[in-house]
Amino acid sequence: MTVAVKDNICTKSMPTTCSSAMLRDFRSPFDATVVQLLNDSGATIIGKANCDEFGMGSLNVHSIHGPVVNPHQHPSSALDWPVRERRSAGGSSGGSAAAVAAGMCSAALATDTGGSVRLPASYCGVVGLKPSYGLISRRGIYDHLQRWGVVSFADSLDCVGIIGKDVISASQVLDVLSVFDERDPTAARPLTRERAQELCSEHMAEWASLPSGDFTKLRIGIPQEYFPVSLDSSIVSPFRRVVRALKDRGATVLPVSLPNTSYALSAYYVIASAEASSNLARYDGVQYGLRVPLPPDSVTKSPGEAYSHSRTAGFGAEVKRRILLGTYALTADAFDNYFLQAQRLRQCIRDDFMRVFRVPNPLARSATPNVAGVHVLLHPSAVRTAPFLDEQDGLDAYTQDVLTVPASLAGLPALSLPMAVDAGGDGWPLGVSVVGQWGCEKMILTVGSTIENAERGTVVTSPG
């Protein structure tokens, strides 16, 4: 299998720049654990994939290497590459998704903090898996100080994710990577993994043991809050077709409510920015990162001025914005009103998910099944198709991942799959997401495989 690696995951044979001038010349002395596991299993690492700087972005336009252009082409178009529509590949893992969509590799490693695997997968028409938080190692094989491996953005949210050309490819990579790493303090312990596997298998037995294609006892929830006003109308018809395909196989489809979803995006940006401001403080031009000498006419030449000069030159505009936002959220005056409040909302969002799932939470002390709950949730992956690269102004860029952030805050596994595009749309890919209980990757992959097969058999008339 050929695999690309996002540029914020360490590789000793290739640079790891995080698409930032701050790490332009950095070469890791070792591979991240996930890279080592792939090498040990015989995979071929073909190269590093572009990304938003330090993983901060939803459209892969914040990079010293330039923006990632979506390789998809309108079904009725045969234009050469230089004159095609220039649309975003999504971020921050747009390079990984574009590499898979263009056929450069079978799969790619990426990272997901608030949707950075699922959003690019949706825009590029490929499969994107964000695993349960703590399932896949984020550290380096020799990283006893816990500093390198996957370069941190927001430690309580970051997950190594997988982008594949199909569900089978993503599943194969997951099987290799989902092992306990004692060097990673955020890794789920072996007993927790075993408990999650037992609960998942127990509840899958209710419907997975039925004849192939029969989902009579599968319960699917449709969260009503995941259809905001900003959702493009062209997404509704393909999504309904996916729901009908599952109902035709006997699945029970139920409306569910996750009332705190509307607060998720605000809570995410406060928490992620606060953690980013702390993680990126190490890049001072002395111990880590780009060092830019002070100009000869500098008056004070203090350490603070030296740090500021290097960080100003090394970080891009988006990273600076998030550092400033996060630093403010952690100040004494704002800590209670912003950071702590965001953490309270995060817990409310987790509680929403736990109330609707039939499978008990293996991370909880007590595991009582919710007989009225659902096995998985189903919702659109994004509010629209890939936006044009020249449209990225204002707040719209910060709302692209409004449908992916809740699962990240709750640490749940989520899988984005391409849907067949209707003739009435603009011809660009659309994604549908399957979300499950912590540790239920096997469950969402099984449901995802059924959706994939159903969508491949869908005949869609090209526009015109």
Tab-separated table of C-alpha atoms in Angstrom:
chain	number	residue	atom	x	y	z
A	1	MET	CA	0.000	0.000	0.000
A	2	THR	CA	1.239	3.476	-0.856
A	3	VAL	CA	0.645	6.068	1.858
A	4	ALA	CA	1.160	9.840	2.048
A	5	VAL	CA	1.817	11.490	5.417
A	6	LYS	CA	0.523	14.873	6.496
A	7	ASP	CA	3.311	17.370	7.040
A	8	ASN	CA	2.700	17.700	10.798
A	9	ILE	CA	3.532	14.015	11.412
A	10	CYS	CA	7.249	13.357	11.933
A	11	THR	CA	9.268	11.360	9.415
A	12	LYS	CA	13.010	10.945	9.736
A	13	SER	CA	13.541	10.475	5.994
A	14	MET	CA	11.652	13.640	4.981
A	15	PRO	CA	11.245	17.176	6.343
A	16	THR	CA	8.382	17.936	8.726
A	17	THR	CA	7.553	21.609	8.201
A	18	CYS	CA	3.934	21.789	9.406
A	19	SER	CA	3.615	24.032	6.319
A	20	SER	CA	5.172	26.815	8.420
A	21	ALA	CA	8.224	29.008	8.027
A	22	MET	CA	8.852	28.317	11.706
A	23	LEU	CA	9.820	24.696	10.880
A	24	ARG	CA	10.926	25.155	7.271
A	25	ASP	CA	14.258	23.373	7.846
A	26	PHE	CA	13.195	20.870	10.533
A	27	ARG	CA	14.022	17.194	10.123
A	28	SER	CA	12.913	14.833	12.836
A	29	PRO	CA	15.547	12.375	14.148
A	30	PHE	CA	12.899	9.636	14.234
A	31	ASP	CA	9.553	8.567	12.816
A	32	ALA	CA	6.262	9.108	14.586
A	33	THR	CA	4.886	5.844	15.990
A	34	VAL	CA	2.188	5.711	13.302
A	35	VAL	CA	4.799	6.041	10.549
A	36	GLN	CA	6.965	3.350	12.124
A	37	LEU	CA	3.972	1.002	12.358
A	38	LEU	CA	3.211	1.499	8.669
A	39	ASN	CA	6.846	0.909	7.698
A	40	ASP	CA	6.955	-2.260	9.803
A	41	SER	CA	3.824	-3.512	8.054
A	42	GLY	CA	5.289	-3.035	4.586
A	43	ALA	CA	3.630	0.200	3.498
A	44	THR	CA	5.472	2.539	1.132
A	45	ILE	CA	5.591	6.160	2.327
A	46	ILE	CA	5.512	8.170	-0.900
A	47	GLY	CA	5.848	11.694	0.520
A	48	LYS	CA	4.549	14.438	2.773
A	49	ALA	CA	1.192	16.143	2.190
A	50	ASN	CA	0.532	19.878	2.364
A	51	CYS	CA	-1.669	21.188	5.181
A	52	ASP	CA	-2.808	24.365	6.873
A	53	GLU	CA	-0.010	25.758	9.047
A	54	PHE	CA	0.189	23.677	12.243
A	55	GLY	CA	-3.197	22.216	11.292
A	56	MET	CA	-5.026	25.520	11.807
A	57	GLY	CA	-7.611	25.974	9.088
A	58	SER	CA	-10.584	24.438	7.315
A	59	LEU	CA	-9.658	25.091	3.680
A	60	ASN	CA	-5.903	24.432	3.339
A	61	VAL	CA	-5.080	27.972	2.273
A	62	HIS	CA	-2.796	28.848	5.233
A	63	SER	CA	0.440	27.219	4.090
A	64	ILE	CA	3.904	28.422	3.088
A	65	HIS	CA	3.674	25.937	0.213
A	66	GLY	CA	0.557	27.609	-1.187
A	67	PRO	CA	-3.062	26.407	-1.167
A	68	VAL	CA	-4.095	22.874	-2.062
A	69	VAL	CA	-6.235	22.777	-5.206
A	70	ASN	CA	-9.022	20.190	-5.229
A	71	PRO	CA	-8.216	17.613	-7.960
A	72	HIS	CA	-11.895	16.878	-8.678
A	73	GLN	CA	-13.361	17.953	-11.988
A	74	HIS	CA	-16.984	18.530	-12.942
A	75	PRO	CA	-18.407	15.334	-14.533
A	76	SER	CA	-19.290	17.138	-17.768
A	77	SER	CA	-15.931	18.907	-18.056
A	78	ALA	CA	-12.762	17.758	-19.818
A	79	LEU	CA	-10.666	20.864	-19.207
A	80	ASP	CA	-6.920	20.663	-18.740
A	81	TRP	CA	-5.571	21.184	-15.229
A	82	PRO	CA	-4.385	24.835	-15.665
A	83	VAL	CA	-7.872	26.045	-16.628
A	84	ARG	CA	-9.998	23.982	-14.241
A	85	GLU	CA	-12.057	25.464	-11.438
A	86	ARG	CA	-9.761	26.197	-8.505
A	87	ARG	CA	-11.625	24.950	-5.462
A	88	SER	CA	-10.467	24.184	-1.943
A	89	ALA	CA	-9.533	20.629	-0.999
A	90	GLY	CA	-10.610	21.353	2.584
A	91	GLY	CA	-8.413	21.633	5.619
A	92	SER	CA	-6.349	21.231	7.427
A	93	SER	CA	-5.609	17.858	5.783
A	94	GLY	CA	-6.361	18.974	2.233
A	95	GLY	CA	-3.057	17.668	0.886
A	96	SER	CA	-3.757	14.175	2.206
A	97	ALA	CA	-7.281	14.133	0.741
A	98	ALA	CA	-6.141	15.559	-2.599
A	99	ALA	CA	-3.346	12.983	-2.895
A	100	VAL	CA	-5.816	10.122	-2.431
A	101	ALA	CA	-8.457	11.701	-4.695
A	102	ALA	CA	-5.882	12.222	-7.468
A	103	GLY	CA	-4.806	8.569	-7.297
A	104	MET	CA	-1.299	9.336	-6.039
A	105	CYS	CA	-1.676	6.877	-3.150
A	106	SER	CA	-4.084	4.321	-1.696
A	107	ALA	CA	-4.358	6.066	1.656
A	108	ALA	CA	-2.935	8.991	3.613
A	109	LEU	CA	-2.295	9.801	7.236
A	110	ALA	CA	-3.851	13.030	8.446
A	111	THR	CA	-4.816	14.685	11.712
A	112	ASP	CA	-8.247	15.738	12.890
A	113	THR	CA	-8.728	18.412	15.542
A	114	GLY	CA	-12.182	19.730	14.656
A	115	GLY	CA	-12.940	18.053	11.349
A	116	SER	CA	-9.638	18.212	9.471
A	117	VAL	CA	-10.031	14.667	8.115
A	118	ARG	CA	-13.769	14.542	7.417
A	119	LEU	CA	-14.137	17.958	5.778
A	120	PRO	CA	-11.369	17.387	3.164
A	121	ALA	CA	-12.726	13.883	2.553
A	122	SER	CA	-16.151	15.370	1.846
A	123	TYR	CA	-14.786	18.062	-0.482
A	124	CYS	CA	-12.552	15.643	-2.422
A	125	GLY	CA	-14.936	12.688	-2.653
A	126	VAL	CA	-12.895	10.177	-0.636
A	127	VAL	CA	-13.269	8.320	2.677
A	128	GLY	CA	-12.090	10.007	5.888
A	129	LEU	CA	-11.952	8.332	9.310
A	130	LYS	CA	-11.457	10.167	12.589
A	131	PRO	CA	-10.939	7.454	15.222
A	132	SER	CA	-11.886	7.596	18.876
A	133	TYR	CA	-9.685	9.998	20.842
A	134	GLY	CA	-6.700	8.084	22.254
A	135	LEU	CA	-7.063	5.037	19.991
A	136	ILE	CA	-4.100	5.869	17.719
A	137	SER	CA	-0.747	7.071	19.045
A	138	ARG	CA	0.265	10.691	18.516
A	139	ARG	CA	3.829	10.250	19.772
A	140	GLY	CA	7.258	9.276	18.468
A	141	ILE	CA	8.846	5.868	18.891
A	142	TYR	CA	11.810	7.347	20.827
A	143	ASP	CA	9.990	10.366	22.217
A	144	HIS	CA	10.413	9.920	25.983
A	145	LEU	CA	9.846	13.657	26.571
A	146	GLN	CA	6.501	13.564	24.730
A	147	ARG	CA	7.423	16.478	22.492
A	148	TRP	CA	7.396	15.079	18.980
A	149	GLY	CA	5.644	12.473	16.866
A	150	VAL	CA	2.586	14.374	15.764
A	151	VAL	CA	3.292	18.068	16.216
A	152	SER	CA	0.670	19.278	18.677
A	153	PHE	CA	-2.046	21.793	17.908
A	154	ALA	CA	-4.638	21.108	20.635
A	155	ASP	CA	-3.733	18.102	22.778
A	156	SER	CA	-7.230	17.308	24.061
A	157	LEU	CA	-8.635	17.240	20.499
A	158	ASP	CA	-5.869	16.071	18.139
A	159	CYS	CA	-6.330	12.624	16.575
A	160	VAL	CA	-4.384	10.860	13.864
A	161	GLY	CA	-6.913	10.124	11.137
A	162	ILE	CA	-6.958	8.107	7.937
A	163	ILE	CA	-8.026	9.110	4.435
A	164	GLY	CA	-8.546	6.296	1.943
A	165	LYS	CA	-9.855	5.684	-1.537
A	166	ASP	CA	-12.509	3.409	-0.023
A	167	VAL	CA	-13.673	1.995	3.315
A	168	ILE	CA	-11.512	-1.121	2.985
A	169	SER	CA	-8.321	0.945	2.582
A	170	ALA	CA	-9.125	3.046	5.647
A	171	SER	CA	-9.981	-0.079	7.635
A	172	GLN	CA	-6.707	-1.787	6.698
A	173	VAL	CA	-4.656	1.184	7.884
A	174	LEU	CA	-6.704	1.417	11.095
A	175	ASP	CA	-5.968	-2.237	11.896
A	176	VAL	CA	-2.240	-1.477	11.748
A	177	LEU	CA	-2.344	1.747	13.780
A	178	SER	CA	-4.880	1.035	16.544
A	179	VAL	CA	-2.427	-0.410	19.069
A	180	PHE	CA	-1.587	0.811	22.566
A	181	ASP	CA	1.510	3.017	22.807
A	182	GLU	CA	2.859	3.310	26.335
A	183	ARG	CA	4.828	6.406	25.304
A	184	ASP	CA	1.612	8.329	24.634
A	185	PRO	CA	0.007	9.636	27.859
A	186	THR	CA	-3.291	10.222	26.030
A	187	ALA	CA	-3.498	6.649	24.711
A	188	ALA	CA	-6.467	4.538	25.799
A	189	ARG	CA	-5.343	1.713	28.089
A	190	PRO	CA	-5.574	-1.938	26.934
A	191	LEU	CA	-8.423	-2.727	29.341
A	192	THR	CA	-10.442	0.203	27.993
A	193	ARG	CA	-9.859	-1.007	24.436
A	194	GLU	CA	-10.973	-4.518	25.346
A	195	ARG	CA	-14.091	-3.204	27.065
A	196	ALA	CA	-14.975	-1.050	24.052
A	197	GLN	CA	-14.496	-3.997	21.713
A	198	GLU	CA	-16.737	-6.196	23.869
A	199	LEU	CA	-19.525	-3.598	24.000
A	200	CYS	CA	-19.278	-2.900	20.278
A	201	SER	CA	-19.388	-6.599	19.349
A	202	GLU	CA	-22.245	-7.252	21.762
A	203	HIS	CA	-24.438	-4.557	20.211
A	204	MET	CA	-23.381	-5.324	16.648
A	205	ALA	CA	-24.538	-8.902	17.220
A	206	GLU	CA	-28.097	-7.542	17.289
A	207	TRP	CA	-27.937	-6.819	13.541
A	208	ALA	CA	-24.572	-7.810	12.060
A	209	SER	CA	-25.400	-11.513	12.510
A	210	LEU	CA	-28.396	-11.204	10.167
A	211	PRO	CA	-28.105	-12.235	6.491
A	212	SER	CA	-25.853	-9.963	4.452
A	213	GLY	CA	-27.466	-6.621	3.733
A	214	ASP	CA	-30.202	-7.051	6.364
A	215	PHE	CA	-30.105	-4.233	8.934
A	216	THR	CA	-33.472	-5.001	10.569
A	217	LYS	CA	-32.273	-4.351	14.110
A	218	LEU	CA	-29.920	-1.462	13.327
A	219	ARG	CA	-31.079	1.835	14.824
A	220	ILE	CA	-29.852	5.017	13.114
A	221	GLY	CA	-30.316	8.495	14.574
A	222	ILE	CA	-30.653	11.657	12.481
A	223	PRO	CA	-29.698	14.662	14.662
A	224	GLN	CA	-32.108	17.471	13.865
A	225	GLU	CA	-29.580	20.173	14.789
A	226	TYR	CA	-27.293	19.080	11.915
A	227	PHE	CA	-29.448	20.741	9.263
A	228	PRO	CA	-28.722	24.446	9.817
A	229	VAL	CA	-29.938	27.287	7.647
A	230	SER	CA	-26.489	27.422	6.017
A	231	LEU	CA	-26.857	23.840	4.685
A	232	ASP	CA	-26.907	23.903	0.887
A	233	SER	CA	-30.168	22.573	-0.561
A	234	SER	CA	-28.289	20.332	-3.028
A	235	ILE	CA	-27.152	18.150	-0.106
A	236	VAL	CA	-30.645	17.223	1.092
A	237	SER	CA	-31.677	14.970	-1.799
A	238	PRO	CA	-28.495	12.786	-1.830
A	239	PHE	CA	-28.681	12.515	1.962
A	240	ARG	CA	-32.306	11.355	1.812
A	241	ARG	CA	-31.297	8.765	-0.759
A	242	VAL	CA	-28.696	7.363	1.658
A	243	VAL	CA	-31.306	7.211	4.419
A	244	ARG	CA	-33.753	5.428	2.110
A	245	ALA	CA	-31.091	2.872	1.130
A	246	LEU	CA	-30.553	1.995	4.798
A	247	LYS	CA	-34.297	1.852	5.484
A	248	ASP	CA	-34.753	-0.458	2.498
A	249	ARG	CA	-32.327	-2.833	4.218
A	250	GLY	CA	-34.512	-2.866	7.315
A	251	ALA	CA	-32.771	-0.224	9.462
A	252	THR	CA	-34.877	1.850	11.819
A	253	VAL	CA	-34.287	5.570	11.311
A	254	LEU	CA	-35.143	7.859	14.227
A	255	PRO	CA	-34.928	11.619	14.803
A	256	VAL	CA	-32.735	12.544	17.771
A	257	SER	CA	-31.823	15.825	19.422
A	258	LEU	CA	-28.376	17.056	20.450
A	259	PRO	CA	-29.463	20.421	21.875
A	260	ASN	CA	-26.017	21.803	22.697
A	261	THR	CA	-24.756	21.452	19.116
A	262	SER	CA	-25.268	25.162	18.472
A	263	TYR	CA	-22.565	25.985	21.062
A	264	ALA	CA	-20.014	23.500	19.726
A	265	LEU	CA	-18.202	25.738	17.267
A	266	SER	CA	-17.729	28.566	19.786
A	267	ALA	CA	-16.510	26.172	22.484
A	268	TYR	CA	-14.150	24.508	20.020
A	269	TYR	CA	-12.399	27.699	18.948
A	270	VAL	CA	-11.863	28.798	22.557
A	271	ILE	CA	-10.475	25.425	23.696
A	272	ALA	CA	-8.395	24.735	20.586
A	273	SER	CA	-6.908	28.247	20.496
A	274	ALA	CA	-6.065	28.158	24.205
A	275	GLU	CA	-4.254	24.844	23.850
A	276	ALA	CA	-2.524	26.059	20.696
A	277	SER	CA	-1.197	29.157	22.432
A	278	SER	CA	0.340	26.909	25.080
A	279	ASN	CA	1.750	24.313	22.656
A	280	LEU	CA	3.242	26.872	20.276
A	281	ALA	CA	4.951	28.814	23.068
A	282	ARG	CA	7.965	26.514	22.684
A	283	TYR	CA	8.781	27.969	19.255
A	284	ASP	CA	10.882	30.870	20.494
A	285	GLY	CA	13.799	30.741	18.055
A	286	VAL	CA	16.120	29.576	20.833
A	287	GLN	CA	15.209	25.976	21.674
A	288	TYR	CA	12.873	25.328	18.744
A	289	GLY	CA	11.950	26.848	15.436
A	290	LEU	CA	13.158	29.594	13.140
A	291	ARG	CA	15.734	32.013	14.539
A	292	VAL	CA	15.714	35.499	13.005
A	293	PRO	CA	18.508	37.801	14.274
A	294	LEU	CA	17.458	41.189	15.599
A	295	PRO	CA	18.146	44.094	13.243
A	296	PRO	CA	21.292	46.124	14.035
A	297	ASP	CA	19.228	49.198	14.930
A	298	SER	CA	17.246	47.365	17.638
A	299	VAL	CA	17.228	49.434	20.844
A	300	THR	CA	16.790	46.975	23.723
A	301	LYS	CA	17.870	43.597	22.303
A	302	SER	CA	16.070	41.917	25.199
A	303	PRO	CA	15.156	38.191	25.150
A	304	GLY	CA	11.496	39.142	24.789
A	305	GLU	CA	12.223	41.220	21.728
A	306	ALA	CA	14.274	38.377	20.238
A	307	TYR	CA	11.416	35.913	20.782
A	308	SER	CA	8.894	38.329	19.309
A	309	HIS	CA	11.027	38.997	16.245
A	310	SER	CA	11.466	35.295	15.456
A	311	ARG	CA	7.827	34.399	16.113
A	312	THR	CA	6.562	37.301	14.003
A	313	ALA	CA	8.635	36.074	11.065
A	314	GLY	CA	7.966	32.370	11.620
A	315	PHE	CA	4.205	32.220	12.145
A	316	GLY	CA	1.568	32.997	9.528
A	317	ALA	CA	-1.392	35.302	10.010
A	318	GLU	CA	-3.890	32.562	10.940
A	319	VAL	CA	-1.604	31.009	13.555
A	320	LYS	CA	-0.985	34.447	15.080
A	321	ARG	CA	-4.741	35.081	15.302
A	322	ARG	CA	-5.344	31.819	17.138
A	323	ILE	CA	-2.409	32.327	19.499
A	324	LEU	CA	-3.740	35.770	20.421
A	325	LEU	CA	-7.273	34.439	20.905
A	326	GLY	CA	-6.052	31.514	23.001
A	327	THR	CA	-3.731	33.629	25.110
A	328	TYR	CA	-6.577	36.033	25.876
A	329	ALA	CA	-8.905	33.160	26.821
A	330	LEU	CA	-6.345	31.997	29.392
A	331	THR	CA	-5.838	35.387	31.038
A	332	ALA	CA	-7.131	35.927	34.561
A	333	ASP	CA	-9.896	38.260	33.395
A	334	ALA	CA	-11.221	35.899	30.687
A	335	PHE	CA	-10.467	32.433	32.065
A	336	ASP	CA	-13.803	31.875	33.834
A	337	ASN	CA	-15.973	33.500	31.179
A	338	TYR	CA	-14.358	31.827	28.179
A	339	PHE	CA	-12.116	28.822	28.810
A	340	LEU	CA	-13.994	27.288	31.740
A	341	GLN	CA	-17.340	28.021	30.141
A	342	ALA	CA	-16.164	26.319	26.938
A	343	GLN	CA	-15.133	23.266	28.959
A	344	ARG	CA	-18.570	23.143	30.591
A	345	LEU	CA	-20.213	23.293	27.174
A	346	ARG	CA	-17.916	20.537	25.979
A	347	GLN	CA	-19.189	18.296	28.753
A	348	CYS	CA	-22.780	19.158	27.836
A	349	ILE	CA	-22.058	18.130	24.244
A	350	ARG	CA	-20.565	14.837	25.436
A	351	ASP	CA	-23.640	14.223	27.582
A	352	ASP	CA	-25.894	14.839	24.565
A	353	PHE	CA	-24.160	12.069	22.642
A	354	MET	CA	-24.215	9.674	25.586
A	355	ARG	CA	-27.975	10.151	25.987
A	356	VAL	CA	-28.760	9.091	22.418
A	357	PHE	CA	-26.417	6.119	21.979
A	358	ARG	CA	-27.624	2.588	22.616
A	359	VAL	CA	-24.072	1.353	23.221
A	360	PRO	CA	-22.771	2.274	26.713
A	361	ASN	CA	-19.723	4.482	27.021
A	362	PRO	CA	-16.698	2.249	27.817
A	363	LEU	CA	-14.940	5.255	29.387
A	364	ALA	CA	-17.681	5.670	32.003
A	365	ARG	CA	-17.609	3.943	35.379
A	366	SER	CA	-21.039	2.427	34.865
A	367	ALA	CA	-22.123	1.040	31.512
A	368	THR	CA	-25.911	0.859	31.350
A	369	PRO	CA	-27.371	0.233	27.874
A	370	ASN	CA	-29.932	2.737	26.615
A	371	VAL	CA	-32.540	0.441	25.064
A	372	ALA	CA	-34.261	3.408	23.410
A	373	GLY	CA	-31.022	4.726	21.959
A	374	VAL	CA	-29.440	4.420	18.504
A	375	HIS	CA	-26.378	2.513	17.338
A	376	VAL	CA	-25.002	5.251	15.077
A	377	LEU	CA	-25.764	8.801	13.981
A	378	LEU	CA	-25.998	9.918	10.368
A	379	HIS	CA	-25.601	13.492	9.094
A	380	PRO	CA	-24.108	15.519	6.203
A	381	SER	CA	-20.330	15.973	6.496
A	382	ALA	CA	-20.325	19.615	5.366
A	383	VAL	CA	-22.797	22.407	4.746
A	384	ARG	CA	-21.760	22.753	1.095
A	385	THR	CA	-19.500	21.477	-1.651
A	386	ALA	CA	-15.900	22.679	-1.926
A	387	PRO	CA	-15.756	26.500	-2.028
A	388	PHE	CA	-13.710	28.419	-4.567
A	389	LEU	CA	-10.232	29.366	-3.398
A	390	ASP	CA	-10.842	33.041	-4.154
A	391	GLU	CA	-13.933	33.136	-1.897
A	392	GLN	CA	-12.080	32.784	1.388
A	393	ASP	CA	-12.837	36.048	3.139
A	394	GLY	CA	-14.729	36.804	6.341
A	395	LEU	CA	-16.132	34.398	8.901
A	396	ASP	CA	-17.335	31.753	6.437
A	397	ALA	CA	-13.971	29.999	6.604
A	398	TYR	CA	-14.498	29.423	10.337
A	399	THR	CA	-17.927	27.834	9.919
A	400	GLN	CA	-17.033	25.180	7.345
A	401	ASP	CA	-16.572	22.513	10.023
A	402	VAL	CA	-19.715	23.317	12.014
A	403	LEU	CA	-21.013	19.752	11.482
A	404	THR	CA	-17.749	17.985	12.347
A	405	VAL	CA	-16.707	19.804	15.530
A	406	PRO	CA	-19.203	18.153	17.961
A	407	ALA	CA	-17.795	14.629	17.488
A	408	SER	CA	-14.274	16.014	18.003
A	409	LEU	CA	-15.239	17.701	21.276
A	410	ALA	CA	-16.782	14.417	22.466
A	411	GLY	CA	-13.809	12.327	21.271
A	412	LEU	CA	-16.051	10.014	19.215
A	413	PRO	CA	-15.215	8.082	16.027
A	414	ALA	CA	-16.661	9.498	12.805
A	415	LEU	CA	-16.472	8.362	9.196
A	416	SER	CA	-17.119	10.555	6.143
A	417	LEU	CA	-18.131	8.860	2.893
A	418	PRO	CA	-18.829	10.282	-0.566
A	419	MET	CA	-22.434	10.427	-1.757
A	420	ALA	CA	-23.451	10.155	-5.404
A	421	VAL	CA	-24.080	13.671	-6.717
A	422	ASP	CA	-27.511	14.614	-8.061
A	423	ALA	CA	-27.966	16.256	-11.436
A	424	GLY	CA	-29.308	19.382	-9.756
A	425	GLY	CA	-26.051	20.035	-7.856
A	426	ASP	CA	-22.838	21.644	-9.044
A	427	GLY	CA	-21.152	18.310	-9.800
A	428	TRP	CA	-18.712	18.459	-6.889
A	429	PRO	CA	-18.421	15.795	-4.157
A	430	LEU	CA	-20.684	15.615	-1.125
A	431	GLY	CA	-20.075	13.659	2.061
A	432	VAL	CA	-22.208	11.835	4.616
A	433	SER	CA	-20.890	11.086	8.115
A	434	VAL	CA	-21.480	8.100	10.381
A	435	VAL	CA	-20.751	8.738	14.087
A	436	GLY	CA	-20.581	6.047	16.769
A	437	GLN	CA	-19.892	5.477	20.447
A	438	TRP	CA	-16.279	5.611	21.667
A	439	GLY	CA	-14.397	2.546	20.429
A	440	CYS	CA	-17.067	1.526	17.903
A	441	GLU	CA	-14.930	1.969	14.779
A	442	LYS	CA	-15.928	-1.501	13.558
A	443	MET	CA	-19.590	-0.526	13.762
A	444	ILE	CA	-19.317	2.712	11.792
A	445	LEU	CA	-17.063	1.067	9.193
A	446	THR	CA	-19.633	-1.707	8.689
A	447	VAL	CA	-22.438	0.812	8.201
A	448	GLY	CA	-20.140	2.915	6.026
A	449	SER	CA	-19.306	-0.040	3.794
A	450	THR	CA	-23.021	-0.620	3.173
A	451	ILE	CA	-23.531	3.048	2.284
A	452	GLU	CA	-20.502	2.935	-0.004
A	453	ASN	CA	-21.821	-0.085	-1.882
A	454	ALA	CA	-25.283	1.473	-2.190
A	455	GLU	CA	-23.891	4.747	-3.510
A	456	ARG	CA	-21.637	3.022	-6.030
A	457	GLY	CA	-24.722	1.394	-7.475
A	458	THR	CA	-26.560	4.701	-7.792
A	459	VAL	CA	-26.924	5.988	-11.342
A	460	VAL	CA	-26.778	9.785	-11.434
A	461	THR	CA	-27.463	11.795	-14.539
A	462	SER	CA	-24.784	14.361	-15.376
A	463	PRO	CA	-25.923	17.985	-15.638
A	464	GLY	CA	-27.011	18.936	-19.133
